[in-house]
Amino acid sequence: MSLNHSAKAVPGGPEGGGPAVLLVDNGSLEPAATLSLRGLAERLGAVIERVVLPVSLLHSSAIAPERLDGRAAEILEPALRGLAAAGVGEVVVVPLFLGPSGALTDYLPERVRHLRKTWPGLRVRVAPCLVDAARPQDTRVAAMLAERVRESAKSAGFTRPAVAVVDHGSPQRSVNAVRELVTEQVRVLLGGWARMVAACSMERRTGAEYDFNEPLLERLLDAPEFAMGEVVVAQLFLQPGRHAGPGGDVEKICAAAMKKNPGTKIAITEPLASHPGLVEVLKERVKEGRWAKAIYDE
């Protein structure tokens, strides 16, 4: 559903009741990411029995609509502006983020502050991310990833692989802490079935202060424990895009590693947005978001 509709057609409008619910990802120039977001929003909407609007923070609006089944992607600020202009005063943002990226902690509040200059009654509440490092007892995301690891290993005929848990990499230690938590949870869940489990990143900024992102995936795959034998690369990514998914950088790096080290066999898991268990986590986040304090609430 596009936000460019009348107020009556918008959740939270005159006929909607309750806040508008936005499922928000970071955004990508890859059409597959927006299509994945839309599918997940539909599945979540079916479970909570209300429309969930798929919105990206940035980038996705640059994709040509014909690459998105003829419907342009929505990005956050115009989406919020359209809702406010349609008379929607309450919005719940459900982040499709594993951890507290700066895009959520800095960019989003700044855009809300800007919009409230025109619509002071706009109240935006942000639900928690999918993984909370302060709640290590919640292993649901790790369990999904561990399940995908076992599935990929079975399809490849692996018996006792090493597992590389790879995320995007982040300048935020709080985001890195989420990766480390999930990696440890996966290690526990897989137990002795996995030869070893290690974390790695796709990207990092230069400077020693960002060394916590090491090793990068290509370096880990060149390490002695991973440069020989069976390896499952567990993509700690939610959606396909530049790194994850068919033809992405993860696949390219793995192909190069197998060419360099012929004794290495690598299988790669699918991104997590397609896992049926994710909707249940998001359903819980919607409830938590409705009780969260609104950004810039007095």
PDB file of C-alpha atoms in Angstrom, residues 162 164 177 187 250:
ATOM      1  CA  ALA A 162      33.159 -24.548  10.677  1.00  0.00           C
ATOM      2  CA  ALA A 164      31.442 -18.049   9.973  1.00  0.00           C
ATOM      3  CA  ALA A 177      27.869  -6.286  20.526  1.00  0.00           C
ATOM      4  CA  ARG A 187      27.836 -21.440  19.157  1.00  0.00           C
ATOM      5  CA  VAL A 250      29.352 -12.650   0.198  1.00  0.00           C
TER       6      VAL A 250
END
